[in-house]
Amino acid sequence: MGSDDIVAALRQVPLFARLTGEQLRWMADHGRQLHFPAGTRIAEQGAAADGLSVILEGHTQWSRRTGTESVPTFTLEAGDLFGELILFLNAPYPHSGDAVTDVRLFRMEPATFWELLRLAPGLSRGLMELASQRSQQQAQDVRPQSEVLPVGRMAAELGAELGSPAAAARRSAARLGALMATVSARAMALGDHGLSLPQRSVLLALPREAAERGRTSPPLEPLARAEREEALGSWLEARGVADAWEAAPALVASGLDVAWLESVATRVGGALLGDVLAWLVVAVSCDVLMAEVARGTARVSALVEGVKAYAFMDPVPREDVDVHEGLEHALAVLGHRLRGEHLTVEREYDPGLPRLKAEGAALDELWTQLVLNALEALGERGGRVRLRTWKDAAHVVVEVSDDGPGIPKDLLPRIFEPFFSTKPHAAGMGLDVCRRIVERHGGDLCVRAEQSGTRIQVRLPA
């Protein structure tokens, strides 16, 4: 597949439906395609997280190994993705995946995944919802129901996981402070050579060249990376560079190789080479550490924004919001839950419905939770989800209904209690979150349990 084909394929994935063409192009340019013939393994239980993977073509079967037995758990096919949960939790693969047919994947490496969430923060909510479902499935596989609730456990582990990138960023910042003094001293040593203007221009261009190579060079496989580090370490050591072997990994991380360093030697000449290399190694190491600080803080930010987007702890500035667009976005986010042949979605939208002045992201979460609640009420047997909107005096009314079994009347008084749920393996936070969002907007939320299902009405000031 070419880059345009990948963009077209990603556009068909419901989770990416609202990304811009520029964002999809960025994804296509920063990921890679992988091909697995039928019968081969695409992921191994216990292996480290290797990125976010989107299945472009083919069908996969996943299983979980318990003792000496391997038990089939689920299947994934074209349009599905995997790897998001273990990236959020920094955990190994909980299942093994095998290609049933020839499979083509599009994969984004972990660092690229976190950068994507920084560039497209709206993805956090959808990925958190998907990760929550995966977490529930895994908890169901390996834990009794009486143990810690999966969503609560996931949130706790995410909170703990914040410490890892934050600590890495602190370590990199501390090393960066020490190296900054060194790079200044070595720059002064270069100044003692009485450099001409052309020589200074050459030297100033070197860090920019190194940074550009680091930005454009593709990631290396572990073996190729080790070989390049060995070659660079030997080259630097032969030319008397102090700490040559410690410096080699930073140079390789910046996309540098022996050929480029040879070009530097040709441009600066033998008299300057020793001091130039000493300065350049430290300067490049500083750039690498700065990038590590940026990645660490970006990951912390992405994790925090993801959790906040899912729980909606903080109000945000209000904007003009199209209710119908928000409902359609909720359906897109939950597209992987809408594929059953026994499931139908009916829409009855008022074409004259006014736009609302509201917290757009919060309303997106509201509609997503309500639709998800209806889908969970239907369960595997399927049924009908109906979305209706209309204007009632000074209010906009949104109704989400299902024809599931309904809520027992004796449990109705408890449905807004945090951590209470009529469904097994559910955190019981959905309706509580919904009510808080609606009340923050000056509206009200009403739940009507009927023999033919459940109707939830949201009234918001127009």
PDB file of C-alpha atoms in Angstrom, residues 46-297:
ATOM      1  CA  GLY A  46       4.062 -11.720  27.601  1.00  0.00           C
ATOM      2  CA  ALA A  47       5.921  -9.689  24.935  1.00  0.00           C
ATOM      3  CA  ALA A  48       6.526  -5.983  25.543  1.00  0.00           C
ATOM      4  CA  ALA A  49       4.263  -3.347  24.002  1.00  0.00           C
ATOM      5  CA  ASP A  50       5.475  -2.579  20.491  1.00  0.00           C
ATOM      6  CA  GLY A  51       3.031   0.116  19.393  1.00  0.00           C
ATOM      7  CA  LEU A  52      -0.523   0.810  18.238  1.00  0.00           C
ATOM      8  CA  SER A  53      -1.464  -1.557  15.395  1.00  0.00           C
ATOM      9  CA  VAL A  54      -4.321  -1.171  12.906  1.00  0.00           C
ATOM     10  CA  ILE A  55      -5.375  -4.212  10.878  1.00  0.00           C
ATOM     11  CA  LEU A  56      -5.536  -3.067   7.243  1.00  0.00           C
ATOM     12  CA  GLU A  57      -6.268  -6.460   5.737  1.00  0.00           C
ATOM     13  CA  GLY A  58      -6.978  -9.943   7.031  1.00  0.00           C
ATOM     14  CA  HIS A  59      -8.418 -11.848   9.972  1.00  0.00           C
ATOM     15  CA  THR A  60      -6.762 -12.720  13.307  1.00  0.00           C
ATOM     16  CA  GLN A  61      -7.497 -15.087  16.179  1.00  0.00           C
ATOM     17  CA  TRP A  62      -6.389 -14.266  19.717  1.00  0.00           C
ATOM     18  CA  SER A  63      -5.871 -16.683  22.581  1.00  0.00           C
ATOM     19  CA  ARG A  64      -4.703 -16.749  26.176  1.00  0.00           C
ATOM     20  CA  ARG A  65      -2.265 -19.305  27.546  1.00  0.00           C
ATOM     21  CA  THR A  66      -3.127 -20.682  30.980  1.00  0.00           C
ATOM     22  CA  GLY A  67      -0.701 -23.347  32.167  1.00  0.00           C
ATOM     23  CA  THR A  68      -0.295 -25.760  29.293  1.00  0.00           C
ATOM     24  CA  GLU A  69      -3.584 -24.825  27.610  1.00  0.00           C
ATOM     25  CA  SER A  70      -4.249 -22.075  25.057  1.00  0.00           C
ATOM     26  CA  VAL A  71      -7.845 -20.828  25.115  1.00  0.00           C
ATOM     27  CA  PRO A  72      -9.312 -18.781  22.181  1.00  0.00           C
ATOM     28  CA  THR A  73     -10.598 -15.428  23.454  1.00  0.00           C
ATOM     29  CA  PHE A  74     -11.579 -13.136  20.560  1.00  0.00           C
ATOM     30  CA  THR A  75     -11.012 -12.285  16.899  1.00  0.00           C
ATOM     31  CA  LEU A  76      -9.945  -9.045  15.212  1.00  0.00           C
ATOM     32  CA  GLU A  77     -10.216  -8.167  11.532  1.00  0.00           C
ATOM     33  CA  ALA A  78      -9.682  -5.326   9.059  1.00  0.00           C
ATOM     34  CA  GLY A  79     -10.532  -1.987  10.701  1.00  0.00           C
ATOM     35  CA  ASP A  80      -9.805  -3.203  14.240  1.00  0.00           C
ATOM     36  CA  LEU A  81      -6.822  -2.053  16.247  1.00  0.00           C
ATOM     37  CA  PHE A  82      -4.841  -3.410  19.153  1.00  0.00           C
ATOM     38  CA  GLY A  83      -2.028  -2.404  21.486  1.00  0.00           C
ATOM     39  CA  GLU A  84      -3.662   0.705  23.001  1.00  0.00           C
ATOM     40  CA  LEU A  85      -4.336  -0.847  26.422  1.00  0.00           C
ATOM     41  CA  ILE A  86      -0.821  -2.164  27.000  1.00  0.00           C
ATOM     42  CA  LEU A  87       0.601   1.187  25.876  1.00  0.00           C
ATOM     43  CA  PHE A  88      -1.545   3.021  28.442  1.00  0.00           C
ATOM     44  CA  LEU A  89      -0.599   0.530  31.171  1.00  0.00           C
ATOM     45  CA  ASN A  90       3.002  -0.091  30.054  1.00  0.00           C
ATOM     46  CA  ALA A  91       2.159  -3.785  30.265  1.00  0.00           C
ATOM     47  CA  PRO A  92       3.013  -6.851  28.157  1.00  0.00           C
ATOM     48  CA  TYR A  93       0.612  -8.481  25.703  1.00  0.00           C
ATOM     49  CA  PRO A  94      -2.038 -10.415  27.729  1.00  0.00           C
ATOM     50  CA  HIS A  95      -2.942 -12.570  24.705  1.00  0.00           C
ATOM     51  CA  SER A  96      -1.251 -14.082  21.667  1.00  0.00           C
ATOM     52  CA  GLY A  97      -2.500 -13.221  18.190  1.00  0.00           C
ATOM     53  CA  ASP A  98      -2.254 -15.376  15.067  1.00  0.00           C
ATOM     54  CA  ALA A  99      -2.936 -14.569  11.412  1.00  0.00           C
ATOM     55  CA  VAL A 100      -5.854 -16.715  10.215  1.00  0.00           C
ATOM     56  CA  THR A 101      -5.473 -15.264   6.715  1.00  0.00           C
ATOM     57  CA  ASP A 102      -2.690 -13.151   5.255  1.00  0.00           C
ATOM     58  CA  VAL A 103      -2.620 -10.049   7.457  1.00  0.00           C
ATOM     59  CA  ARG A 104      -1.313  -6.557   6.757  1.00  0.00           C
ATOM     60  CA  LEU A 105      -0.839  -4.212   9.728  1.00  0.00           C
ATOM     61  CA  PHE A 106      -0.112  -0.515  10.076  1.00  0.00           C
ATOM     62  CA  ARG A 107       1.923   0.060  13.231  1.00  0.00           C
ATOM     63  CA  MET A 108       2.942   3.199  15.097  1.00  0.00           C
ATOM     64  CA  GLU A 109       5.854   2.794  17.516  1.00  0.00           C
ATOM     65  CA  PRO A 110       5.198   3.701  21.193  1.00  0.00           C
ATOM     66  CA  ALA A 111       6.948   7.092  20.994  1.00  0.00           C
ATOM     67  CA  THR A 112       4.974   7.942  17.845  1.00  0.00           C
ATOM     68  CA  PHE A 113       1.735   6.869  19.567  1.00  0.00           C
ATOM     69  CA  TRP A 114       2.280   9.347  22.410  1.00  0.00           C
ATOM     70  CA  GLU A 115       3.160  12.078  19.924  1.00  0.00           C
ATOM     71  CA  LEU A 116      -0.090  11.319  18.040  1.00  0.00           C
ATOM     72  CA  LEU A 117      -2.110  11.847  21.225  1.00  0.00           C
ATOM     73  CA  ARG A 118      -0.359  15.185  21.700  1.00  0.00           C
ATOM     74  CA  LEU A 119      -1.200  16.238  18.134  1.00  0.00           C
ATOM     75  CA  ALA A 120      -4.769  14.860  18.220  1.00  0.00           C
ATOM     76  CA  PRO A 121      -5.897  14.978  21.886  1.00  0.00           C
ATOM     77  CA  GLY A 122      -9.479  14.136  20.898  1.00  0.00           C
ATOM     78  CA  LEU A 123      -8.349  10.557  20.289  1.00  0.00           C
ATOM     79  CA  SER A 124      -7.686  10.058  23.997  1.00  0.00           C
ATOM     80  CA  ARG A 125     -11.368   9.638  24.852  1.00  0.00           C
ATOM     81  CA  GLY A 126     -12.035   6.994  22.209  1.00  0.00           C
ATOM     82  CA  LEU A 127      -8.860   5.101  23.023  1.00  0.00           C
ATOM     83  CA  MET A 128      -9.612   5.209  26.741  1.00  0.00           C
ATOM     84  CA  GLU A 129     -13.095   3.819  26.089  1.00  0.00           C
ATOM     85  CA  LEU A 130     -11.667   1.037  23.946  1.00  0.00           C
ATOM     86  CA  ALA A 131      -8.907   0.362  26.482  1.00  0.00           C
ATOM     87  CA  SER A 132     -11.513   0.213  29.252  1.00  0.00           C
ATOM     88  CA  GLN A 133     -13.458  -2.433  27.364  1.00  0.00           C
ATOM     89  CA  ARG A 134     -10.287  -4.441  26.755  1.00  0.00           C
ATOM     90  CA  SER A 135      -9.419  -4.117  30.447  1.00  0.00           C
ATOM     91  CA  GLN A 136     -12.851  -5.443  31.400  1.00  0.00           C
ATOM     92  CA  GLN A 137     -12.482  -8.380  29.027  1.00  0.00           C
ATOM     93  CA  GLN A 138      -9.087  -9.279  30.443  1.00  0.00           C
ATOM     94  CA  ALA A 139     -10.310  -8.956  34.014  1.00  0.00           C
ATOM     95  CA  GLN A 140     -13.221 -11.244  33.154  1.00  0.00           C
ATOM     96  CA  ASP A 141     -10.760 -13.781  31.764  1.00  0.00           C
ATOM     97  CA  VAL A 142      -8.430 -13.849  34.755  1.00  0.00           C
ATOM     98  CA  ARG A 143     -10.249 -12.474  37.833  1.00  0.00           C
ATOM     99  CA  PRO A 144     -13.409 -13.275  39.768  1.00  0.00           C
ATOM    100  CA  GLN A 145     -16.103 -10.598  39.702  1.00  0.00           C
ATOM    101  CA  SER A 146     -15.694  -9.819  43.384  1.00  0.00           C
ATOM    102  CA  GLU A 147     -12.209  -8.408  42.887  1.00  0.00           C
ATOM    103  CA  VAL A 148     -11.244  -4.844  41.977  1.00  0.00           C
ATOM    104  CA  LEU A 149     -13.428  -3.268  39.281  1.00  0.00           C
ATOM    105  CA  PRO A 150     -11.581  -3.231  35.938  1.00  0.00           C
ATOM    106  CA  VAL A 151     -12.087   0.462  35.163  1.00  0.00           C
ATOM    107  CA  GLY A 152     -11.057   1.486  38.655  1.00  0.00           C
ATOM    108  CA  ARG A 153      -8.035  -0.777  38.428  1.00  0.00           C
ATOM    109  CA  MET A 154      -7.115   0.694  35.065  1.00  0.00           C
ATOM    110  CA  ALA A 155      -7.368   4.243  36.402  1.00  0.00           C
ATOM    111  CA  ALA A 156      -5.209   3.311  39.405  1.00  0.00           C
ATOM    112  CA  GLU A 157      -2.566   1.748  37.177  1.00  0.00           C
ATOM    113  CA  LEU A 158      -2.640   4.757  34.874  1.00  0.00           C
ATOM    114  CA  GLY A 159      -2.061   6.991  37.867  1.00  0.00           C
ATOM    115  CA  ALA A 160       0.914   4.889  38.920  1.00  0.00           C
ATOM    116  CA  GLU A 161       2.185   4.834  35.352  1.00  0.00           C
ATOM    117  CA  LEU A 162       2.496   8.644  35.412  1.00  0.00           C
ATOM    118  CA  GLY A 163       5.489   8.224  37.691  1.00  0.00           C
ATOM    119  CA  SER A 164       7.586   6.424  35.078  1.00  0.00           C
ATOM    120  CA  PRO A 165       7.752   9.087  32.319  1.00  0.00           C
ATOM    121  CA  ALA A 166       7.903  11.854  34.927  1.00  0.00           C
ATOM    122  CA  ALA A 167      10.907  10.219  36.597  1.00  0.00           C
ATOM    123  CA  ALA A 168      12.569   9.674  33.205  1.00  0.00           C
ATOM    124  CA  ALA A 169      12.057  13.338  32.346  1.00  0.00           C
ATOM    125  CA  ARG A 170      13.560  14.399  35.683  1.00  0.00           C
ATOM    126  CA  ARG A 171      16.620  12.193  35.160  1.00  0.00           C
ATOM    127  CA  SER A 172      17.121  13.530  31.641  1.00  0.00           C
ATOM    128  CA  ALA A 173      16.733  17.115  32.845  1.00  0.00           C
ATOM    129  CA  ALA A 174      19.351  16.564  35.572  1.00  0.00           C
ATOM    130  CA  ARG A 175      21.832  15.088  33.077  1.00  0.00           C
ATOM    131  CA  LEU A 176      21.046  17.900  30.657  1.00  0.00           C
ATOM    132  CA  GLY A 177      21.981  20.508  33.253  1.00  0.00           C
ATOM    133  CA  ALA A 178      25.383  18.912  33.761  1.00  0.00           C
ATOM    134  CA  LEU A 179      26.043  18.568  30.017  1.00  0.00           C
ATOM    135  CA  MET A 180      25.120  22.197  29.288  1.00  0.00           C
ATOM    136  CA  ALA A 181      28.116  23.343  31.316  1.00  0.00           C
ATOM    137  CA  THR A 182      30.335  20.889  29.434  1.00  0.00           C
ATOM    138  CA  VAL A 183      29.135  21.983  26.007  1.00  0.00           C
ATOM    139  CA  SER A 184      29.891  25.614  26.908  1.00  0.00           C
ATOM    140  CA  ALA A 185      33.426  24.704  28.004  1.00  0.00           C
ATOM    141  CA  ARG A 186      34.094  22.756  24.811  1.00  0.00           C
ATOM    142  CA  ALA A 187      32.694  25.559  22.665  1.00  0.00           C
ATOM    143  CA  MET A 188      35.173  27.918  24.374  1.00  0.00           C
ATOM    144  CA  ALA A 189      37.981  25.455  23.578  1.00  0.00           C
ATOM    145  CA  LEU A 190      37.017  25.684  19.914  1.00  0.00           C
ATOM    146  CA  GLY A 191      37.105  29.460  20.160  1.00  0.00           C
ATOM    147  CA  ASP A 192      40.773  29.277  21.166  1.00  0.00           C
ATOM    148  CA  HIS A 193      41.587  28.064  17.630  1.00  0.00           C
ATOM    149  CA  GLY A 194      40.871  31.510  16.203  1.00  0.00           C
ATOM    150  CA  LEU A 195      38.209  30.243  13.814  1.00  0.00           C
ATOM    151  CA  SER A 196      37.570  32.047  10.564  1.00  0.00           C
ATOM    152  CA  LEU A 197      34.040  33.051   9.544  1.00  0.00           C
ATOM    153  CA  PRO A 198      33.692  30.123   7.071  1.00  0.00           C
ATOM    154  CA  GLN A 199      34.870  27.683   9.766  1.00  0.00           C
ATOM    155  CA  ARG A 200      32.346  29.060  12.215  1.00  0.00           C
ATOM    156  CA  SER A 201      29.588  28.686   9.607  1.00  0.00           C
ATOM    157  CA  VAL A 202      30.539  25.034   9.109  1.00  0.00           C
ATOM    158  CA  LEU A 203      30.491  24.362  12.849  1.00  0.00           C
ATOM    159  CA  LEU A 204      27.146  26.097  13.394  1.00  0.00           C
ATOM    160  CA  ALA A 205      25.616  23.991  10.628  1.00  0.00           C
ATOM    161  CA  LEU A 206      26.642  20.671  12.216  1.00  0.00           C
ATOM    162  CA  PRO A 207      24.059  20.565  15.079  1.00  0.00           C
ATOM    163  CA  ARG A 208      21.318  21.565  12.631  1.00  0.00           C
ATOM    164  CA  GLU A 209      22.349  18.755  10.287  1.00  0.00           C
ATOM    165  CA  ALA A 210      22.399  16.285  13.162  1.00  0.00           C
ATOM    166  CA  ALA A 211      18.944  17.396  14.338  1.00  0.00           C
ATOM    167  CA  GLU A 212      17.525  17.040  10.809  1.00  0.00           C
ATOM    168  CA  ARG A 213      18.971  13.541  10.473  1.00  0.00           C
ATOM    169  CA  GLY A 214      17.459  12.597  13.813  1.00  0.00           C
ATOM    170  CA  ARG A 215      14.065  13.886  12.677  1.00  0.00           C
ATOM    171  CA  THR A 216      14.040  12.122   9.305  1.00  0.00           C
ATOM    172  CA  SER A 217      15.924   8.877   9.958  1.00  0.00           C
ATOM    173  CA  PRO A 218      13.719   5.758  10.258  1.00  0.00           C
ATOM    174  CA  PRO A 219      13.918   3.753  13.515  1.00  0.00           C
ATOM    175  CA  LEU A 220      16.508   0.962  13.525  1.00  0.00           C
ATOM    176  CA  GLU A 221      15.919  -2.649  14.424  1.00  0.00           C
ATOM    177  CA  PRO A 222      17.793  -3.657  17.636  1.00  0.00           C
ATOM    178  CA  LEU A 223      20.532  -5.583  15.792  1.00  0.00           C
ATOM    179  CA  ALA A 224      21.175  -2.784  13.262  1.00  0.00           C
ATOM    180  CA  ARG A 225      21.221  -0.248  16.095  1.00  0.00           C
ATOM    181  CA  ALA A 226      23.801  -2.262  18.057  1.00  0.00           C
ATOM    182  CA  GLU A 227      26.006  -2.653  14.971  1.00  0.00           C
ATOM    183  CA  ARG A 228      25.916   1.084  14.254  1.00  0.00           C
ATOM    184  CA  GLU A 229      26.735   1.924  17.893  1.00  0.00           C
ATOM    185  CA  GLU A 230      29.743  -0.405  17.750  1.00  0.00           C
ATOM    186  CA  ALA A 231      30.972   1.137  14.492  1.00  0.00           C
ATOM    187  CA  LEU A 232      30.580   4.692  15.836  1.00  0.00           C
ATOM    188  CA  GLY A 233      32.227   3.849  19.160  1.00  0.00           C
ATOM    189  CA  SER A 234      35.243   2.355  17.383  1.00  0.00           C
ATOM    190  CA  TRP A 235      35.493   5.345  15.018  1.00  0.00           C
ATOM    191  CA  LEU A 236      35.369   7.866  17.884  1.00  0.00           C
ATOM    192  CA  GLU A 237      37.796   5.897  20.048  1.00  0.00           C
ATOM    193  CA  ALA A 238      40.310   5.727  17.194  1.00  0.00           C
ATOM    194  CA  ARG A 239      40.254   9.534  17.070  1.00  0.00           C
ATOM    195  CA  GLY A 240      40.760  10.035  20.786  1.00  0.00           C
ATOM    196  CA  VAL A 241      37.250  11.110  21.779  1.00  0.00           C
ATOM    197  CA  ALA A 242      36.720  10.739  25.528  1.00  0.00           C
ATOM    198  CA  ASP A 243      33.853   8.447  26.569  1.00  0.00           C
ATOM    199  CA  ALA A 244      33.467   7.327  22.954  1.00  0.00           C
ATOM    200  CA  TRP A 245      31.404   4.235  23.803  1.00  0.00           C
ATOM    201  CA  GLU A 246      29.100   6.180  26.124  1.00  0.00           C
ATOM    202  CA  ALA A 247      28.540   8.792  23.416  1.00  0.00           C
ATOM    203  CA  ALA A 248      27.804   6.344  20.578  1.00  0.00           C
ATOM    204  CA  PRO A 249      24.172   5.526  21.584  1.00  0.00           C
ATOM    205  CA  ALA A 250      23.246   9.230  21.636  1.00  0.00           C
ATOM    206  CA  LEU A 251      24.751   9.756  18.192  1.00  0.00           C
ATOM    207  CA  VAL A 252      22.905   6.743  16.792  1.00  0.00           C
ATOM    208  CA  ALA A 253      19.673   7.985  18.374  1.00  0.00           C
ATOM    209  CA  SER A 254      20.186  11.183  16.380  1.00  0.00           C
ATOM    210  CA  GLY A 255      20.454   9.245  13.111  1.00  0.00           C
ATOM    211  CA  LEU A 256      24.226   9.743  12.760  1.00  0.00           C
ATOM    212  CA  ASP A 257      26.604   7.182  11.294  1.00  0.00           C
ATOM    213  CA  VAL A 258      30.308   6.806  10.426  1.00  0.00           C
ATOM    214  CA  ALA A 259      29.783   8.176   6.908  1.00  0.00           C
ATOM    215  CA  TRP A 260      28.407  11.449   8.290  1.00  0.00           C
ATOM    216  CA  LEU A 261      31.237  11.777  10.812  1.00  0.00           C
ATOM    217  CA  GLU A 262      33.727  11.171   8.000  1.00  0.00           C
ATOM    218  CA  SER A 263      32.121  14.073   6.135  1.00  0.00           C
ATOM    219  CA  VAL A 264      32.570  16.225   9.259  1.00  0.00           C
ATOM    220  CA  ALA A 265      36.253  15.288   9.407  1.00  0.00           C
ATOM    221  CA  THR A 266      36.671  16.293   5.760  1.00  0.00           C
ATOM    222  CA  ARG A 267      34.979  19.655   6.280  1.00  0.00           C
ATOM    223  CA  VAL A 268      36.751  20.752   9.492  1.00  0.00           C
ATOM    224  CA  GLY A 269      40.226  19.305   8.867  1.00  0.00           C
ATOM    225  CA  GLY A 270      42.610  17.377  11.110  1.00  0.00           C
ATOM    226  CA  ALA A 271      43.720  20.293  13.301  1.00  0.00           C
ATOM    227  CA  LEU A 272      40.181  20.980  14.528  1.00  0.00           C
ATOM    228  CA  LEU A 273      38.761  17.481  14.438  1.00  0.00           C
ATOM    229  CA  GLY A 274      39.488  16.457  18.046  1.00  0.00           C
ATOM    230  CA  ASP A 275      37.908  19.533  19.631  1.00  0.00           C
ATOM    231  CA  VAL A 276      35.043  19.577  17.099  1.00  0.00           C
ATOM    232  CA  LEU A 277      34.148  15.969  17.884  1.00  0.00           C
ATOM    233  CA  ALA A 278      34.383  16.584  21.639  1.00  0.00           C
ATOM    234  CA  TRP A 279      31.998  19.549  21.304  1.00  0.00           C
ATOM    235  CA  LEU A 280      29.683  17.875  18.803  1.00  0.00           C
ATOM    236  CA  VAL A 281      29.237  14.712  20.876  1.00  0.00           C
ATOM    237  CA  VAL A 282      28.117  16.735  23.895  1.00  0.00           C
ATOM    238  CA  ALA A 283      25.903  19.030  21.796  1.00  0.00           C
ATOM    239  CA  VAL A 284      24.123  16.062  20.180  1.00  0.00           C
ATOM    240  CA  SER A 285      23.783  14.372  23.584  1.00  0.00           C
ATOM    241  CA  CYS A 286      22.062  17.523  24.851  1.00  0.00           C
ATOM    242  CA  ASP A 287      19.615  17.395  21.945  1.00  0.00           C
ATOM    243  CA  VAL A 288      18.844  13.737  22.682  1.00  0.00           C
ATOM    244  CA  LEU A 289      18.233  14.510  26.368  1.00  0.00           C
ATOM    245  CA  MET A 290      15.989  17.439  25.466  1.00  0.00           C
ATOM    246  CA  ALA A 291      13.973  15.100  23.229  1.00  0.00           C
ATOM    247  CA  GLU A 292      13.699  12.610  26.122  1.00  0.00           C
ATOM    248  CA  VAL A 293      12.405  15.363  28.403  1.00  0.00           C
ATOM    249  CA  ALA A 294       9.870  16.367  25.740  1.00  0.00           C
ATOM    250  CA  ARG A 295       8.719  12.766  25.248  1.00  0.00           C
ATOM    251  CA  GLY A 296       8.402  12.168  28.981  1.00  0.00           C
ATOM    252  CA  THR A 297       6.378  15.299  29.625  1.00  0.00           C
TER     253      THR A 297
END
